[in-house]
C-alpha cells in the first residue's frame, strides 16, 4: 500500500514539474509575442526592455509629455527619460532606499527616481560673492552662450492631410511657388492651413531658439532672413518655415550677464549635474536607445495614413 502511495506521489511530482515547464514555456512565448507586437525602443544590460507599449502606458500618466512624443526626436527624449527613471529605480534598490507608500512598485516610478537623482546629483550653490561670480563667468563661457535665434513663421499639416484634393506635401510645394511669384503671402497660406489643422499655432511663432539636434533645426541653421525652408518632414507632420529675421549666437558680455550670473551658476550646475547622472546611470545599467526603431514607428504611421 505504501509503495503504491509513493508511486502515486512520484507521478504527481513529475506531472507538476512537467506542467510548470509547460507554463514557463507559454509565458516565454507570450513575452516573445508581446515584443514582436510591441517594438523594443530601448534596452538595459540586465535584459529589461522599454517597448512601444511601455511608452504608451507611461504617457497615460505623463500627459505633459504627450505633445513631445508626436515626432521621432521628441519620442527619443521621452524614451531616454523613461530609461533614466528606470535606471534610477534600480539604483535606489541597490542602495537599499525604501519606497514610500504601500502600493505596488511601478517600473518607472518618477517620484522614487527623482528622490534617488537628488541623492546622486551635486549640491549646487550660488557663488559666495561678486568676485567668485565673476570667476565663474570667466571660466564657464558656455553657461552664458546665447544660441542662434530666428523670428519664424510656420505652416504645418499632418502628412496624411489633403488640401484642395492634393496631398499636404504637394499643396505646400505649390504654395511656396505661389509665394515666390508674389501671387500670395505666407500669412495667407497659414490662414488657409489653419482650417485643416489648428491644434498647433500656424503663422508667426515669434523668436525661436535654433538649438537642438532635429531635422528641422538642421534645415533652418543656414537659412537667411527672407528664406522659405521646406517642406520638412518630421514625424507625422510636414512643415514649411519663413525666416523673418535672425540673430547669431554669442556669449553675453559681463555687463549683460552680471545681474543674473549668480543664479545662472546654480542652474548651470544643475544642468551639468543632470547630464553627469544620466551618463553614469546609462553606463552602469547598459542603457541603449534604439533610434532606428523609434524612427520606424513614424514611418509605419505615415504608411498607414
GROMACS .gro file of C-alpha atoms in nm:
model
  305
    1UNK     CA    1   0.000   0.000   0.000
    2UNK     CA    2   0.274   0.247   0.096
    3UNK     CA    3   0.464   0.155  -0.222
    4UNK     CA    4   0.157   0.239  -0.430
    5UNK     CA    5   0.119   0.572  -0.250
    6UNK     CA    6   0.488   0.655  -0.307
    7UNK     CA    7   0.450   0.576  -0.677
    8UNK     CA    8   0.139   0.791  -0.697
    9UNK     CA    9   0.315   1.085  -0.526
   10UNK     CA   10   0.612   1.049  -0.761
   11UNK     CA   11   0.380   1.062  -1.062
   12UNK     CA   12   0.215   1.376  -0.921
   13UNK     CA   13   0.554   1.543  -0.874
   14UNK     CA   14   0.654   1.454  -1.231
   15UNK     CA   15   0.326   1.591  -1.362
   16UNK     CA   16   0.363   1.909  -1.157
   17UNK     CA   17   0.717   1.959  -1.288
   18UNK     CA   18   0.603   1.899  -1.646
   19UNK     CA   19   0.309   2.139  -1.601
   20UNK     CA   20   0.540   2.410  -1.460
   21UNK     CA   21   0.775   2.364  -1.756
   22UNK     CA   22   0.484   2.397  -1.999
   23UNK     CA   23   0.354   2.709  -1.823
   24UNK     CA   24   0.703   2.862  -1.821
   25UNK     CA   25   0.731   2.790  -2.193
   26UNK     CA   26   0.392   2.950  -2.257
   27UNK     CA   27   0.495   3.256  -2.053
   28UNK     CA   28   0.818   3.287  -2.251
   29UNK     CA   29   0.626   3.262  -2.579
   30UNK     CA   30   0.384   3.530  -2.456
   31UNK     CA   31   0.677   3.763  -2.377
   32UNK     CA   32   0.828   3.696  -2.720
   33UNK     CA   33   0.491   3.759  -2.888
   34UNK     CA   34   0.449   4.084  -2.697
   35UNK     CA   35   0.795   4.203  -2.806
   36UNK     CA   36   0.711   4.122  -3.168
   37UNK     CA   37   0.383   4.316  -3.149
   38UNK     CA   38   0.531   4.600  -2.942
   39UNK     CA   39   0.866   4.718  -3.083
   40UNK     CA   40   1.158   4.747  -2.842
   41UNK     CA   41   1.278   5.108  -2.822
   42UNK     CA   42   1.547   5.074  -2.553
   43UNK     CA   43   1.736   4.801  -2.368
   44UNK     CA   44   1.918   4.766  -2.037
   45UNK     CA   45   2.209   4.529  -1.976
   46UNK     CA   46   2.002   4.331  -1.720
   47UNK     CA   47   1.773   4.214  -2.002
   48UNK     CA   48   1.493   4.463  -1.946
   49UNK     CA   49   1.341   4.643  -2.242
   50UNK     CA   50   1.132   4.953  -2.297
   51UNK     CA   51   0.870   4.887  -2.563
   52UNK     CA   52   0.620   5.100  -2.750
   53UNK     CA   53   0.354   4.956  -2.516
   54UNK     CA   54   0.556   5.072  -2.212
   55UNK     CA   55   0.578   5.422  -2.360
   56UNK     CA   56   0.205   5.430  -2.429
   57UNK     CA   57   0.126   5.330  -2.070
   58UNK     CA   58   0.378   5.583  -1.936
   59UNK     CA   59   0.219   5.862  -2.139
   60UNK     CA   60  -0.121   5.775  -1.992
   61UNK     CA   61   0.030   5.905  -1.668
   62UNK     CA   62   0.265   6.170  -1.803
   63UNK     CA   63   0.021   6.374  -2.008
   64UNK     CA   64   0.275   6.658  -2.002
   65UNK     CA   65   0.495   6.458  -2.240
   66UNK     CA   66   0.231   6.358  -2.496
   67UNK     CA   67   0.289   6.656  -2.724
   68UNK     CA   68   0.665   6.588  -2.726
   69UNK     CA   69   0.608   6.229  -2.840
   70UNK     CA   70   0.447   6.325  -3.170
   71UNK     CA   71   0.776   6.319  -3.362
   72UNK     CA   72   1.081   6.095  -3.360
   73UNK     CA   73   1.312   6.341  -3.184
   74UNK     CA   74   1.058   6.410  -2.911
   75UNK     CA   75   0.978   6.041  -2.861
   76UNK     CA   76   1.350   5.967  -2.832
   77UNK     CA   77   1.369   6.218  -2.546
   78UNK     CA   78   1.069   6.053  -2.377
   79UNK     CA   79   1.233   5.709  -2.407
   80UNK     CA   80   1.557   5.848  -2.263
   81UNK     CA   81   1.366   5.995  -1.969
   82UNK     CA   82   1.195   5.660  -1.909
   83UNK     CA   83   1.530   5.478  -1.929
   84UNK     CA   84   1.687   5.720  -1.680
   85UNK     CA   85   1.390   5.681  -1.445
   86UNK     CA   86   1.418   5.301  -1.462
   87UNK     CA   87   1.795   5.312  -1.403
   88UNK     CA   88   1.743   5.541  -1.103
   89UNK     CA   89   1.481   5.300  -0.968
   90UNK     CA   90   1.729   5.013  -0.998
   91UNK     CA   91   1.999   5.224  -0.836
   92UNK     CA   92   1.769   5.307  -0.547
   93UNK     CA   93   1.701   4.937  -0.490
   94UNK     CA   94   2.076   4.868  -0.495
   95UNK     CA   95   2.125   5.146  -0.239
   96UNK     CA   96   1.856   4.996  -0.016
   97UNK     CA   97   1.637   5.304  -0.037
   98UNK     CA   98   1.282   5.223   0.080
   99UNK     CA   99   0.990   5.334  -0.134
  100UNK     CA  100   0.714   5.537   0.027
  101UNK     CA  101   0.356   5.412   0.013
  102UNK     CA  102   0.203   5.068   0.023
  103UNK     CA  103   0.110   5.037  -0.345
  104UNK     CA  104   0.274   4.809  -0.597
  105UNK     CA  105   0.607   4.946  -0.717
  106UNK     CA  106   0.598   5.096  -1.066
  107UNK     CA  107   0.880   5.015  -1.308
  108UNK     CA  108   0.900   5.383  -1.399
  109UNK     CA  109   0.835   5.543  -1.060
  110UNK     CA  110   0.908   5.911  -1.126
  111UNK     CA  111   0.881   6.022  -0.763
  112UNK     CA  112   1.113   5.749  -0.632
  113UNK     CA  113   1.353   5.806  -0.922
  114UNK     CA  114   1.369   6.179  -0.857
  115UNK     CA  115   1.447   6.111  -0.492
  116UNK     CA  116   1.743   5.894  -0.596
  117UNK     CA  117   1.852   6.155  -0.851
  118UNK     CA  118   1.871   6.420  -0.577
  119UNK     CA  119   2.097   6.191  -0.374
  120UNK     CA  120   2.332   6.142  -0.671
  121UNK     CA  121   2.333   6.495  -0.815
  122UNK     CA  122   2.588   6.753  -0.698
  123UNK     CA  123   2.484   7.021  -0.448
  124UNK     CA  124   2.457   7.350  -0.637
  125UNK     CA  125   2.501   7.679  -0.451
  126UNK     CA  126   2.543   8.039  -0.557
  127UNK     CA  127   2.896   8.182  -0.560
  128UNK     CA  128   2.993   8.336  -0.226
  129UNK     CA  129   3.045   8.692  -0.353
  130UNK     CA  130   3.074   8.907  -0.664
  131UNK     CA  131   3.438   8.815  -0.720
  132UNK     CA  132   3.351   8.444  -0.718
  133UNK     CA  133   3.060   8.510  -0.953
  134UNK     CA  134   3.291   8.692  -1.195
  135UNK     CA  135   3.537   8.400  -1.185
  136UNK     CA  136   3.253   8.161  -1.268
  137UNK     CA  137   3.155   8.381  -1.563
  138UNK     CA  138   3.510   8.389  -1.699
  139UNK     CA  139   3.569   8.015  -1.651
  140UNK     CA  140   3.236   7.899  -1.797
  141UNK     CA  141   3.156   8.090  -2.117
  142UNK     CA  142   2.920   7.811  -2.230
  143UNK     CA  143   2.694   7.893  -1.938
  144UNK     CA  144   2.639   8.239  -2.085
  145UNK     CA  145   2.612   8.143  -2.452
  146UNK     CA  146   2.301   8.259  -2.632
  147UNK     CA  147   2.209   8.024  -2.923
  148UNK     CA  148   2.121   8.149  -3.268
  149UNK     CA  149   1.760   8.263  -3.272
  150UNK     CA  150   1.523   8.337  -3.558
  151UNK     CA  151   1.190   8.513  -3.594
  152UNK     CA  152   0.990   8.238  -3.764
  153UNK     CA  153   0.657   8.186  -3.928
  154UNK     CA  154   0.541   7.827  -3.969
  155UNK     CA  155   0.283   7.623  -4.156
  156UNK     CA  156   0.234   7.261  -4.052
  157UNK     CA  157  -0.001   6.989  -4.170
  158UNK     CA  158  -0.040   6.618  -4.098
  159UNK     CA  159   0.127   6.419  -4.373
  160UNK     CA  160  -0.196   6.232  -4.436
  161UNK     CA  161  -0.398   6.555  -4.484
  162UNK     CA  162  -0.531   6.663  -4.823
  163UNK     CA  163  -0.589   7.027  -4.915
  164UNK     CA  164  -0.786   7.116  -5.228
  165UNK     CA  165  -0.767   6.747  -5.321
  166UNK     CA  166  -0.385   6.743  -5.307
  167UNK     CA  167  -0.160   6.563  -5.056
  168UNK     CA  168  -0.019   6.803  -4.797
  169UNK     CA  169   0.337   6.794  -4.933
  170UNK     CA  170   0.227   6.873  -5.291
  171UNK     CA  171  -0.001   7.152  -5.175
  172UNK     CA  172   0.276   7.311  -4.967
  173UNK     CA  173   0.519   7.295  -5.262
  174UNK     CA  174   0.264   7.474  -5.477
  175UNK     CA  175   0.218   7.742  -5.209
  176UNK     CA  176   0.594   7.801  -5.191
  177UNK     CA  177   0.599   7.865  -5.565
  178UNK     CA  178   0.298   8.097  -5.539
  179UNK     CA  179   0.462   8.295  -5.257
  180UNK     CA  180   0.783   8.324  -5.459
  181UNK     CA  181   0.588   8.451  -5.760
  182UNK     CA  182   0.408   8.711  -5.546
  183UNK     CA  183   0.067   8.551  -5.603
  184UNK     CA  184   0.005   8.505  -5.230
  185UNK     CA  185   0.169   8.563  -4.894
  186UNK     CA  186   0.296   8.330  -4.624
  187UNK     CA  187   0.036   8.469  -4.385
  188UNK     CA  188  -0.249   8.398  -4.625
  189UNK     CA  189  -0.133   8.039  -4.670
  190UNK     CA  190  -0.107   7.999  -4.292
  191UNK     CA  191  -0.467   8.118  -4.253
  192UNK     CA  192  -0.585   7.857  -4.502
  193UNK     CA  193  -0.378   7.582  -4.339
  194UNK     CA  194  -0.541   7.666  -4.005
  195UNK     CA  195  -0.875   7.546  -4.145
  196UNK     CA  196  -0.726   7.198  -4.182
  197UNK     CA  197  -0.507   7.185  -3.871
  198UNK     CA  198  -0.543   7.410  -3.566
  199UNK     CA  199  -0.407   7.208  -3.272
  200UNK     CA  200  -0.073   7.394  -3.304
  201UNK     CA  201  -0.024   7.760  -3.400
  202UNK     CA  202   0.006   7.846  -3.767
  203UNK     CA  203   0.186   8.161  -3.881
  204UNK     CA  204   0.408   8.379  -3.662
  205UNK     CA  205   0.596   8.191  -3.386
  206UNK     CA  206   0.799   8.486  -3.257
  207UNK     CA  207   1.167   8.445  -3.173
  208UNK     CA  208   1.271   8.079  -3.160
  209UNK     CA  209   1.600   7.924  -3.046
  210UNK     CA  210   1.763   7.718  -3.319
  211UNK     CA  211   1.941   7.489  -3.074
  212UNK     CA  212   1.863   7.117  -3.072
  213UNK     CA  213   1.952   6.821  -3.290
  214UNK     CA  214   1.646   6.780  -3.512
  215UNK     CA  215   1.594   6.772  -3.886
  216UNK     CA  216   1.401   7.100  -3.860
  217UNK     CA  217   1.679   7.281  -3.673
  218UNK     CA  218   1.930   7.145  -3.924
  219UNK     CA  219   1.724   7.276  -4.214
  220UNK     CA  220   1.696   7.623  -4.054
  221UNK     CA  221   2.059   7.653  -3.944
  222UNK     CA  222   2.189   7.803  -4.270
  223UNK     CA  223   1.872   7.988  -4.374
  224UNK     CA  224   1.884   8.365  -4.418
  225UNK     CA  225   1.616   8.627  -4.346
  226UNK     CA  226   1.355   8.611  -4.620
  227UNK     CA  227   1.418   8.242  -4.699
  228UNK     CA  228   1.139   7.987  -4.705
  229UNK     CA  229   1.253   7.646  -4.581
  230UNK     CA  230   1.070   7.324  -4.657
  231UNK     CA  231   0.873   7.116  -4.692
  232UNK     CA  232   1.048   6.949  -4.395
  233UNK     CA  233   0.905   6.613  -4.277
  234UNK     CA  234   0.919   6.542  -3.904
  235UNK     CA  235   0.720   6.259  -3.751
  236UNK     CA  236   0.353   6.272  -3.852
  237UNK     CA  237   0.378   6.627  -3.989
  238UNK     CA  238   0.515   6.825  -4.281
  239UNK     CA  239   0.635   7.185  -4.230
  240UNK     CA  240   0.739   7.497  -4.416
  241UNK     CA  241   0.902   7.795  -4.242
  242UNK     CA  242   0.967   8.156  -4.332
  243UNK     CA  243   1.271   8.317  -4.170
  244UNK     CA  244   1.172   8.676  -4.097
  245UNK     CA  245   1.484   8.778  -3.901
  246UNK     CA  246   1.786   8.611  -3.744
  247UNK     CA  247   2.030   8.674  -3.458
  248UNK     CA  248   2.360   8.489  -3.443
  249UNK     CA  249   2.458   8.305  -3.127
  250UNK     CA  250   2.713   8.470  -2.897
  251UNK     CA  251   2.844   8.485  -2.540
  252UNK     CA  252   2.686   8.755  -2.326
  253UNK     CA  253   2.916   9.036  -2.214
  254UNK     CA  254   2.976   9.071  -1.840
  255UNK     CA  255   2.768   9.389  -1.820
  256UNK     CA  256   2.477   9.193  -1.976
  257UNK     CA  257   2.523   8.884  -1.759
  258UNK     CA  258   2.627   9.029  -1.422
  259UNK     CA  259   2.276   9.077  -1.279
  260UNK     CA  260   2.180   8.713  -1.325
  261UNK     CA  261   2.522   8.544  -1.320
  262UNK     CA  262   2.491   8.412  -0.962
  263UNK     CA  263   2.157   8.241  -1.036
  264UNK     CA  264   2.294   8.116  -1.366
  265UNK     CA  265   2.580   7.950  -1.179
  266UNK     CA  266   2.323   7.742  -0.989
  267UNK     CA  267   2.112   7.649  -1.291
  268UNK     CA  268   2.420   7.561  -1.498
  269UNK     CA  269   2.548   7.338  -1.217
  270UNK     CA  270   2.208   7.164  -1.210
  271UNK     CA  271   2.209   7.116  -1.588
  272UNK     CA  272   2.559   6.967  -1.585
  273UNK     CA  273   2.471   6.752  -1.285
  274UNK     CA  274   2.173   6.606  -1.470
  275UNK     CA  275   2.394   6.518  -1.767
  276UNK     CA  276   2.655   6.357  -1.541
  277UNK     CA  277   2.399   6.148  -1.351
  278UNK     CA  278   2.238   6.032  -1.675
  279UNK     CA  279   2.574   5.931  -1.823
  280UNK     CA  280   2.667   5.742  -1.503
  281UNK     CA  281   2.334   5.558  -1.486
  282UNK     CA  282   2.326   5.477  -1.857
  283UNK     CA  283   2.679   5.336  -1.840
  284UNK     CA  284   2.619   5.140  -1.518
  285UNK     CA  285   2.293   4.984  -1.638
  286UNK     CA  286   2.394   4.948  -2.003
  287UNK     CA  287   2.115   5.162  -2.146
  288UNK     CA  288   2.093   5.174  -2.524
  289UNK     CA  289   1.820   5.365  -2.708
  290UNK     CA  290   1.723   5.222  -3.049
  291UNK     CA  291   1.688   5.534  -3.264
  292UNK     CA  292   1.606   5.345  -3.588
  293UNK     CA  293   1.324   5.160  -3.409
  294UNK     CA  294   1.182   5.492  -3.289
  295UNK     CA  295   1.203   5.640  -3.640
  296UNK     CA  296   1.032   5.332  -3.783
  297UNK     CA  297   0.727   5.396  -3.566
  298UNK     CA  298   0.666   5.717  -3.759
  299UNK     CA  299   0.734   5.550  -4.095
  300UNK     CA  300   0.465   5.296  -4.011
  301UNK     CA  301   0.228   5.577  -3.913
  302UNK     CA  302   0.296   5.752  -4.242
  303UNK     CA  303   0.232   5.435  -4.447
  304UNK     CA  304  -0.086   5.359  -4.258
  305UNK     CA  305  -0.220   5.714  -4.302
   0.00000   0.00000   0.00000
